Amino acid sequence: MEVFKSIANTTSSFFVICILLLFANAASEKTHYHDFVIQATPVKRLCKTSNAITVNGQYPGPTLEVNNGDTLVVNVVNKARYNVTIHWHGVRQMRTAWADGPEFITQCPIRPGKSYTYRFTIQGQEGTLWWHAHSSWLRATVYGALIIHPKEGGNYPFPKPKRETPILLGEWWNTNPIDVVRRATRTGAAPNVSDAYIINGQPGDLYKCSRQDTTIVHMDSGETNLLRVINAGLNQQLFFTVANHKLTVIGADANYVKPFTTSVLMLGPGQTTDVLIKADQTPSRYYMAARAYASAQGAPFDNTTTTAILEYNTASCSSNCTTTNPIFPSLPAYNDTTTATSFTTKFRSPRKVEVPTEIDENLFITVGLGLENCPTGAPSSNCQGPNGTRFAASMNNVSFVLPSNFSLLQAHHQGIPGVFSTDFPAVPPVKFNYTGNVSRSLWQPIRGTKLYKLKYGARVQVVLQGTGIFTAENHPIHLHGYDFYIIAEGFGNFNPKTDTSKFNLIDPPLRNTASLPVNGWTVIRFVADNPGVWIMHCHLDVHITWGLAMAFLVENGVSELESLEAPPVDFPVC
């Protein structure tokens, strides 16, 4: 009898402990409330003051800090003269696709004078993400960092650094970015490139009227700083380095990676990289610097360099450093694909991961630019691309067209016909030498709003194949609603007979934005476990403007926890 009492007491104690743990876990998960006011704000850069669209008058916008498991409730009030949405770049948005943010994909835009509240929970993610406008080119100035710390009481998988510093790389135009893209859309020509790159909103010492506001990062000798580097630029991959200092990469896109040391980073727009830097050099001032990785041969780009300053906080430095010029780093050449590739191929997950091995959906998607013939009867002023054409871009020869009366998610959820079709091709309509000299007959894509339907739980492989149509370049490809494993990349045309031997099915990195090599290919895999409509697009905004996108429609599963939540009551209408 005593034995049974002992078992009962032990069982009772076990359940009490479980309940206490559940309550403790729930208590540690917080809800963070923020108000984002989208407004025009006078901003002075490069000797000129202009009205930039900002959040709460800040440029860059506010940094949001949460713990894994926390919930964010962000009320966005649009006091600007443009439509706006906010995308929480890299957040999985499990069952909350209504909060993802891309205009006309998951929501209609927030009209001037209106508001919308984004509500979502961070689930199983730690590291650095970011948020940005996903409407026209507003993200040129509407963006900020989203930092996800471990759960309360949790630890980093490395010694906790003394400091943490967000480093937001961006681009600045001396004119209204919305006017830049509108002119390009009207004329069919390429848009003007930016006038400067910026670090934390400042161009740095090498630009006119900028030295006095250069971003300065302070460190004590011997300490370690966690730099959270984000490429928030609109249209340019960037190299980033710090003079005389090594960078230890420990995370990317809010996923930890197997640490490796490098002297230079390469980030495509949308990508984040977490690095540890130790103040182990002679106390002084050292430039942090970023410049373009421009892989498209012959295409114009902003060939300037932005700088910030790493400054040691020591007695010997404080008296001398401010009068000495910072030490300048060595940066790769703008077309150094070897350095870019060497960096991107170093990423590994920290341990063995569960990569899908049995594949249900195998897609082969060509990615690249094209040229549209001038429409019949159109004036020549509307066709200022090469040889009287208009620039276009496509995936599998479909140039993606955004709807205008409904969002795709709303049309799917409510069964509204005629907004989209589900016949996006799983393979290119025509096979050709993708990275060779491409026939002019293949340069003109078709326009359409085509989705690819996936059953809940489908195991998906996508081969992304770059093309030489018009010009080849590196494309940062971002998939909303998912992280994916990058299992291989290479140059030339993907060959399923030989290139599968390069697949890493042991410890591939988990990312949300992949760098598709110039004239090359990348293979990604994921499980379709998040219902909704999810756009996959090039994060060079000029390319998505031209149609370099497609979208997956992921169906509901069988249970409520495998199904899309109902739309919020304040969901914007078109």
XYZ file of C-alpha atoms in Angstrom:
574
model
C 0.000 0.000 0.000
C 2.831 2.384 0.925
C 4.407 1.681 -2.462
C 1.220 2.831 -4.245
C 1.069 5.974 -2.051
C 4.696 6.709 -2.939
C 3.983 6.285 -6.658
C 0.884 8.494 -6.358
C 2.856 11.176 -4.528
C 5.660 11.007 -7.094
C 3.174 11.261 -9.967
C 1.391 14.145 -8.259
C 4.693 15.954 -7.720
C 5.633 15.401 -11.360
C 2.391 16.988 -12.565
C 2.801 19.914 -10.147
C 6.325 20.505 -11.488
C 5.044 20.358 -15.092
C 2.284 22.863 -14.331
C 4.729 25.175 -12.572
C 7.096 24.968 -15.537
C 4.259 25.786 -17.938
C 3.238 28.800 -15.839
C 6.852 29.943 -15.530
C 7.311 29.644 -19.301
C 4.089 31.550 -19.974
C 5.084 34.245 -17.485
C 8.437 34.737 -19.199
C 6.822 35.250 -22.612
C 5.862 38.900 -22.919
C 3.702 40.936 -25.274
C 5.384 44.084 -26.609
C 3.229 46.994 -27.785
C 4.539 49.604 -30.215
C 3.098 52.471 -32.219
C 4.593 53.159 -35.647
C 3.625 56.536 -37.094
C 4.528 56.709 -40.786
C 5.243 60.352 -41.595
C 7.305 62.743 -43.685
C 10.307 64.057 -41.731
C 12.995 66.582 -42.777
C 16.281 64.667 -43.121
C 19.575 66.295 -44.085
C 22.146 64.191 -45.942
C 24.886 65.154 -48.435
C 24.340 68.887 -47.796
C 20.640 68.706 -48.724
C 17.496 68.613 -46.583
C 14.550 66.647 -47.969
C 11.351 65.156 -46.618
C 11.910 61.440 -46.100
C 9.213 58.984 -45.072
C 10.110 57.701 -41.591
C 8.708 55.808 -38.614
C 8.184 58.020 -35.561
C 10.472 60.607 -37.154
C 13.471 58.255 -36.877
C 15.854 57.275 -39.678
C 16.548 54.393 -39.525
C 13.405 53.480 -37.600
C 13.220 52.141 -34.030
C 15.030 48.939 -33.063
C 12.624 46.364 -31.616
C 14.029 43.907 -29.041
C 12.151 40.776 -27.965
C 12.821 37.293 -26.629
C 12.121 34.058 -28.447
C 8.463 33.238 -27.643
C 7.347 36.864 -27.200
C 4.448 38.471 -29.061
C 4.598 41.775 -30.934
C 1.599 44.072 -31.352
C 2.503 47.000 -33.599
C -0.115 49.623 -34.445
C 0.865 51.320 -37.716
C -0.701 54.731 -38.348
C -0.179 56.111 -41.845
C 0.244 59.889 -41.792
C 2.217 59.936 -45.049
C 0.841 60.628 -48.528
C 1.641 57.150 -49.831
C 0.105 53.745 -49.253
C 2.245 51.670 -46.884
C 2.651 48.180 -45.412
C 5.241 46.788 -42.984
C 6.932 43.406 -43.511
C 8.633 41.618 -40.614
C 11.460 40.181 -42.670
C 12.290 36.599 -41.736
C 9.582 36.158 -39.073
C 7.962 32.765 -39.700
C 4.418 34.127 -39.089
C 3.080 30.671 -38.201
C -0.644 30.743 -39.153
C -0.538 34.571 -39.049
C 0.057 35.329 -42.726
C -2.272 38.340 -42.325
C 0.599 40.040 -40.466
C 3.327 39.323 -43.028
C 2.909 42.646 -44.808
C 3.768 42.527 -48.550
C 1.384 44.824 -50.415
C -1.358 43.004 -52.373
C 0.108 39.610 -51.384
C -1.097 39.169 -47.792
C -2.862 42.501 -47.328
C -4.134 45.582 -49.055
C -2.067 48.657 -48.241
C -2.714 50.960 -45.304
C -4.119 54.047 -47.011
C -3.108 57.575 -45.952
C -4.989 58.472 -42.777
C -5.712 54.818 -41.918
C -4.125 52.324 -39.505
C -3.612 48.579 -39.050
C -2.313 46.558 -36.102
C 0.140 43.728 -36.787
C -0.049 40.893 -34.225
C 2.321 37.914 -34.301
C 4.453 35.675 -32.075
C 8.135 34.842 -32.476
C 8.422 31.056 -32.449
C 11.760 29.246 -32.286
C 13.878 32.047 -33.753
C 16.910 33.793 -32.217
C 19.269 36.362 -33.672
C 18.859 39.311 -35.996
C 15.941 40.058 -38.309
C 14.563 43.378 -39.444
C 11.368 45.100 -40.495
C 10.745 47.287 -43.534
C 8.061 48.821 -45.723
C 6.861 46.444 -48.452
C 5.080 48.959 -50.638
C 6.708 50.572 -53.694
C 10.186 51.859 -52.729
C 9.256 53.149 -49.270
C 11.698 50.747 -47.644
C 14.503 53.049 -48.826
C 13.924 54.919 -45.541
C 11.261 52.903 -43.673
C 13.175 50.122 -41.923
C 14.727 49.076 -38.613
C 16.284 46.177 -36.716
C 14.330 43.374 -35.034
C 16.529 41.666 -32.424
C 15.427 38.334 -30.957
C 17.197 37.324 -27.746
C 17.019 33.801 -26.294
C 14.089 32.967 -24.029
C 14.321 34.611 -20.615
C 16.917 32.667 -18.630
C 18.379 31.200 -21.818
C 21.895 31.735 -23.127
C 23.700 32.307 -26.388
C 25.652 29.267 -27.663
C 28.811 31.373 -27.229
C 30.176 33.567 -24.396
C 27.890 36.561 -23.935
C 29.586 39.657 -25.388
C 29.828 42.848 -23.380
C 28.127 44.914 -26.109
C 25.709 44.404 -28.959
C 25.493 46.885 -31.828
C 23.082 46.858 -34.783
C 24.831 47.855 -38.029
C 22.228 48.748 -40.659
C 23.624 49.179 -44.159
C 21.434 51.136 -46.547
C 21.204 53.381 -49.590
C 20.404 57.074 -49.864
C 18.984 59.019 -52.800
C 19.253 62.795 -53.055
C 15.758 62.754 -54.496
C 12.489 61.095 -53.506
C 12.921 57.302 -54.032
C 9.220 57.004 -54.950
C 9.809 59.478 -57.789
C 12.829 57.415 -58.908
C 10.832 54.183 -59.262
C 7.793 55.924 -60.750
C 9.952 57.461 -63.467
C 11.549 54.086 -64.207
C 8.125 52.421 -64.362
C 6.855 55.090 -66.728
C 9.863 55.073 -69.053
C 10.727 51.367 -68.918
C 14.372 52.301 -68.286
C 16.602 51.344 -65.364
C 16.164 53.611 -62.310
C 18.865 55.990 -61.143
C 21.345 54.403 -58.729
C 21.686 55.706 -55.179
C 23.860 58.712 -54.301
C 25.378 57.178 -51.167
C 25.515 54.115 -48.981
C 24.897 54.580 -45.285
C 25.681 52.891 -41.955
C 23.006 53.437 -39.318
C 21.602 56.257 -41.421
C 24.892 58.137 -41.963
C 27.048 58.172 -45.137
C 30.354 58.670 -43.306
C 33.602 60.559 -43.766
C 34.082 60.056 -47.513
C 30.940 61.969 -48.552
C 30.435 65.723 -48.579
C 28.789 67.361 -45.539
C 28.805 64.041 -43.665
C 31.952 63.784 -41.521
C 30.452 65.435 -38.425
C 27.658 62.834 -38.190
C 29.598 59.657 -38.986
C 28.425 56.670 -36.933
C 30.894 55.810 -34.134
C 30.959 52.435 -32.374
C 32.828 52.508 -29.051
C 34.650 49.517 -27.519
C 36.949 48.929 -24.570
C 40.261 47.194 -25.177
C 39.921 43.442 -24.826
C 36.128 43.347 -24.935
C 33.971 41.523 -27.467
C 31.089 43.160 -29.340
C 28.272 41.384 -31.174
C 27.706 43.278 -34.422
C 24.269 42.592 -35.919
C 24.862 43.480 -39.573
C 21.794 44.027 -41.787
C 21.780 44.874 -45.486
C 18.752 47.146 -45.685
C 19.871 48.505 -49.066
C 17.318 48.638 -51.832
C 19.239 47.410 -54.853
C 22.802 46.475 -53.989
C 24.751 43.570 -52.507
C 27.452 44.927 -50.208
C 30.872 43.931 -48.933
C 31.477 44.910 -45.290
C 34.732 44.892 -43.291
C 36.500 46.458 -40.312
C 40.111 47.607 -40.628
C 42.666 45.281 -38.950
C 39.959 43.199 -37.202
C 38.711 39.667 -37.768
C 34.999 38.913 -37.700
C 33.686 35.623 -36.291
C 30.367 34.769 -37.928
C 27.975 33.098 -35.452
C 24.529 33.649 -36.972
C 22.589 34.625 -40.079
C 18.897 35.361 -40.704
C 18.038 34.605 -37.029
C 19.656 31.157 -37.108
C 22.909 30.187 -35.405
C 25.687 28.868 -37.635
C 28.887 26.921 -37.081
C 31.317 29.763 -36.204
C 33.914 30.753 -38.767
C 36.310 33.674 -39.016
C 36.565 36.059 -41.952
C 37.872 39.519 -42.757
C 34.959 40.463 -45.040
C 31.200 39.869 -45.204
C 28.995 39.902 -48.290
C 25.307 40.527 -47.717
C 22.556 40.773 -50.288
C 19.623 43.086 -49.512
C 17.479 41.344 -46.910
C 20.250 39.262 -45.377
C 21.526 39.594 -41.810
C 24.825 38.342 -40.392
C 25.773 38.249 -36.697
C 29.502 38.535 -35.993
C 31.697 38.761 -32.925
C 34.497 41.308 -33.030
C 37.194 41.565 -30.359
C 38.983 44.816 -29.537
C 42.404 43.176 -29.671
C 44.314 45.762 -31.718
C 46.352 48.814 -30.739
C 43.919 51.363 -29.221
C 43.012 53.683 -32.054
C 40.221 54.445 -34.519
C 39.395 51.977 -37.292
C 37.038 52.374 -40.195
C 34.135 50.035 -40.725
C 33.391 50.221 -44.432
C 30.903 48.929 -46.996
C 30.931 49.125 -50.775
C 29.117 47.444 -53.650
C 29.447 43.886 -54.836
C 28.173 44.580 -58.366
C 28.087 41.376 -60.407
C 26.059 42.524 -63.426
C 28.592 43.237 -66.164
C 28.177 46.704 -67.663
C 25.245 47.712 -65.417
C 25.587 51.070 -63.627
C 25.914 51.014 -59.825
C 26.754 53.336 -56.942
C 30.563 53.037 -56.768
C 30.995 54.907 -53.480
C 32.071 53.699 -50.027
C 30.319 54.287 -46.718
C 32.196 54.313 -43.418
C 31.600 54.201 -39.694
C 34.301 54.344 -37.017
C 35.273 51.717 -34.442
C 36.835 53.746 -31.617
C 38.681 52.316 -28.616
C 37.753 53.781 -25.215
C 41.140 54.068 -23.540
C 43.007 56.930 -21.927
C 45.712 56.773 -24.563
C 43.133 56.818 -27.322
C 40.773 59.469 -25.986
C 43.493 62.131 -26.023
C 45.003 61.247 -29.404
C 42.427 59.375 -31.476
C 40.030 62.186 -32.250
C 42.739 64.092 -34.063
C 44.038 61.147 -36.084
C 42.445 59.730 -39.190
C 40.985 56.239 -38.732
C 42.840 53.304 -40.254
C 41.261 52.332 -43.569
C 40.521 48.673 -44.416
C 41.203 46.750 -47.583
C 37.955 46.106 -49.473
C 37.372 43.605 -52.300
C 36.955 44.910 -55.840
C 33.316 45.584 -56.751
C 33.299 42.562 -59.113
C 35.109 40.126 -56.798
C 32.810 37.121 -57.200
C 35.510 34.804 -55.815
C 35.442 36.551 -52.422
C 31.641 36.697 -52.418
C 31.383 32.974 -53.186
C 34.048 32.014 -50.678
C 32.018 33.771 -47.998
C 28.541 32.454 -48.858
C 29.700 28.845 -49.118
C 31.226 28.810 -45.614
C 27.857 28.707 -43.829
C 26.898 25.519 -41.972
C 24.335 24.696 -39.297
C 25.943 24.127 -35.873
C 24.925 20.449 -35.837
C 23.219 17.768 -37.918
C 19.768 18.946 -39.036
C 16.585 17.316 -40.296
C 16.756 18.093 -44.013
C 13.828 16.744 -46.083
C 15.221 13.786 -48.039
C 12.058 12.437 -49.646
C 10.760 15.172 -51.981
C 7.067 15.659 -52.871
C 7.423 18.801 -55.014
C 10.512 19.345 -57.165
C 10.604 22.744 -58.880
C 13.170 24.134 -61.304
C 12.841 27.930 -61.527
C 14.816 30.170 -63.867
C 15.534 33.644 -62.529
C 16.591 36.694 -64.476
C 16.032 39.853 -66.415
C 14.369 40.311 -69.769
C 13.184 42.983 -72.149
C 9.604 43.655 -73.225
C 8.914 44.902 -76.711
C 7.456 48.376 -76.805
C 3.637 48.043 -76.694
C 1.881 48.873 -79.957
C 1.058 52.560 -80.089
C 3.114 53.459 -77.018
C 5.238 56.619 -77.269
C 9.010 56.173 -77.437
C 9.273 58.017 -74.093
C 7.693 54.923 -72.481
C 10.246 52.563 -74.026
C 13.654 53.844 -72.965
C 15.187 50.447 -72.253
C 17.856 49.027 -74.607
C 16.906 49.383 -78.305
C 13.501 50.892 -77.586
C 12.299 48.209 -75.164
C 11.155 48.111 -71.532
C 13.005 46.247 -68.780
C 11.231 43.222 -67.343
C 12.163 40.347 -65.026
C 10.696 36.910 -64.499
C 10.704 33.476 -62.913
C 10.160 30.627 -65.401
C 9.395 33.312 -67.979
C 6.434 34.667 -65.956
C 6.740 38.321 -64.987
C 4.734 38.611 -61.765
C 1.858 41.111 -61.718
C 0.444 42.303 -58.394
C -3.365 42.410 -58.172
C -4.958 45.752 -57.312
C -8.458 45.065 -55.966
C -7.743 42.286 -53.459
C -4.720 40.793 -51.787
C -3.876 37.264 -52.899
C -4.374 35.937 -49.356
C -7.802 37.551 -49.113
C -8.812 36.178 -52.526
C -7.646 32.691 -51.486
C -9.309 32.806 -48.063
C -12.637 34.122 -49.381
C -12.641 32.142 -52.617
C -12.740 35.257 -54.814
C -12.305 34.184 -58.456
C -10.278 35.900 -61.145
C -7.589 37.392 -58.910
C -4.926 34.734 -59.555
C -4.382 31.353 -61.158
C -2.509 28.342 -59.746
C -0.652 27.381 -62.921
C 2.811 28.736 -62.202
C 5.050 26.312 -64.144
C 7.153 23.897 -62.092
C 9.789 23.898 -64.846
C 10.787 26.460 -67.494
C 8.381 26.423 -70.468
C 11.399 26.180 -72.773
C 14.714 24.507 -71.995
C 17.800 26.409 -73.202
C 21.408 27.096 -72.311
C 20.447 29.232 -69.317
C 23.850 30.790 -68.645
C 25.086 30.932 -72.242
C 24.216 33.273 -75.068
C 20.422 33.345 -74.847
C 18.354 33.796 -77.997
C 16.547 37.139 -78.230
C 13.315 35.184 -78.771
C 13.515 34.153 -75.087
C 14.022 37.642 -73.727
C 10.336 38.634 -73.552
C 8.434 37.091 -70.605
C 4.666 36.739 -70.287
C 2.870 38.744 -67.604
C 0.617 37.058 -65.058
C -0.414 36.491 -61.448
C 0.393 32.798 -61.205
C 0.741 30.881 -57.929
C 2.029 27.390 -57.216
C -0.169 25.313 -54.899
C 1.381 23.159 -52.154
C -0.375 20.709 -49.872
C 0.224 21.218 -46.162
C 3.301 19.247 -45.113
C 4.690 18.858 -48.642
C 8.448 18.431 -48.789
C 9.708 20.895 -51.366
C 12.934 21.257 -53.346
C 13.516 24.321 -55.506
C 16.417 24.607 -57.924
C 16.940 28.326 -58.556
C 18.744 28.775 -61.868
C 20.262 32.101 -62.832
C 20.143 33.079 -66.485
C 22.168 35.195 -68.871
C 19.086 36.845 -70.369
C 20.167 40.451 -71.028
C 22.691 40.352 -68.154
C 23.585 37.835 -65.456
C 23.976 38.884 -61.847
C 23.772 37.699 -58.254
C 20.151 37.692 -57.018
C 19.210 37.658 -53.296
C 16.105 35.421 -53.321
C 13.818 35.791 -50.280
C 10.955 33.451 -49.354
C 8.301 34.840 -47.007
C 6.872 32.703 -44.196
C 9.681 30.143 -44.248
C 13.276 29.406 -43.497
C 14.871 26.985 -45.947
C 17.994 24.863 -46.102
C 20.529 25.881 -48.752
C 21.872 22.455 -49.690
C 24.137 23.440 -52.611
C 25.144 26.196 -55.011
C 27.360 26.384 -58.064
C 28.099 28.092 -61.356
C 26.798 27.353 -64.842
C 23.700 25.278 -65.568
C 22.473 22.940 -62.846
C 23.063 19.322 -63.860
C 20.874 16.876 -61.881
C 23.129 13.946 -62.841
C 26.347 15.401 -61.441
C 25.477 18.316 -59.147
C 23.401 16.254 -56.707
C 26.716 14.867 -55.458
C 27.389 18.355 -54.036
C 24.237 18.326 -51.873
C 24.885 18.868 -48.171
C 22.153 16.936 -46.355
C 24.016 16.896 -43.029
C 24.477 20.478 -41.803
C 23.303 22.951 -44.471
C 22.558 26.502 -43.265
C 18.989 27.607 -42.535
C 18.277 30.978 -44.181
C 15.390 33.128 -45.401
C 17.318 34.864 -48.197
C 19.717 33.020 -50.517
C 22.398 34.570 -52.705
C 21.880 33.047 -56.150
C 25.372 33.172 -57.730
C 25.910 35.195 -60.890
C 25.418 32.823 -63.834
C 24.847 29.998 -61.379
C 22.342 28.014 -59.336
C 21.207 27.377 -55.767
C 19.160 24.479 -54.371
C 16.877 25.005 -51.370
C 14.569 22.680 -49.420
C 11.748 23.292 -46.933
C 8.589 21.669 -45.561
C 5.332 23.498 -46.359
C 4.120 23.633 -42.744
C 2.776 27.218 -42.718
C -0.560 27.793 -44.518
C -1.116 30.987 -46.491
C 0.138 32.801 -49.585
C 3.871 33.420 -49.532
C 5.790 35.448 -52.093
C 9.279 34.398 -53.192
C 11.115 37.259 -54.869
C 14.405 38.897 -55.632
C 15.194 41.383 -52.856
C 16.718 43.849 -55.312
C 13.665 46.103 -55.347
C 14.176 47.161 -58.954
C 13.814 43.485 -59.908
C 10.599 42.897 -57.966
C 9.297 46.103 -59.550
C 9.964 44.461 -62.927
C 8.247 41.207 -61.903
C 10.997 38.937 -60.528
C 8.672 37.061 -58.153
C 6.235 34.192 -57.740
C 4.103 32.974 -54.827
C 3.299 29.688 -53.135
C -0.256 28.955 -51.993
C 0.088 26.566 -49.045
C -3.203 24.861 -48.208
C -4.518 24.278 -44.688
C -3.770 20.985 -42.962
C -6.352 18.896 -41.135
C -6.358 20.443 -37.654
C -6.903 23.984 -36.394
C -3.212 24.257 -35.528
C -2.415 23.465 -39.182
C -4.800 26.111 -40.528
C -4.607 29.817 -41.246
C -6.065 31.990 -38.498
C -9.089 34.175 -39.287
C -8.232 37.678 -40.564
C -8.091 40.469 -37.955
C -11.099 42.773 -37.610
C -9.080 45.834 -38.705
C -7.708 44.145 -41.820
C -7.207 46.820 -44.535
C -9.552 46.755 -47.517
C -8.540 47.832 -50.993
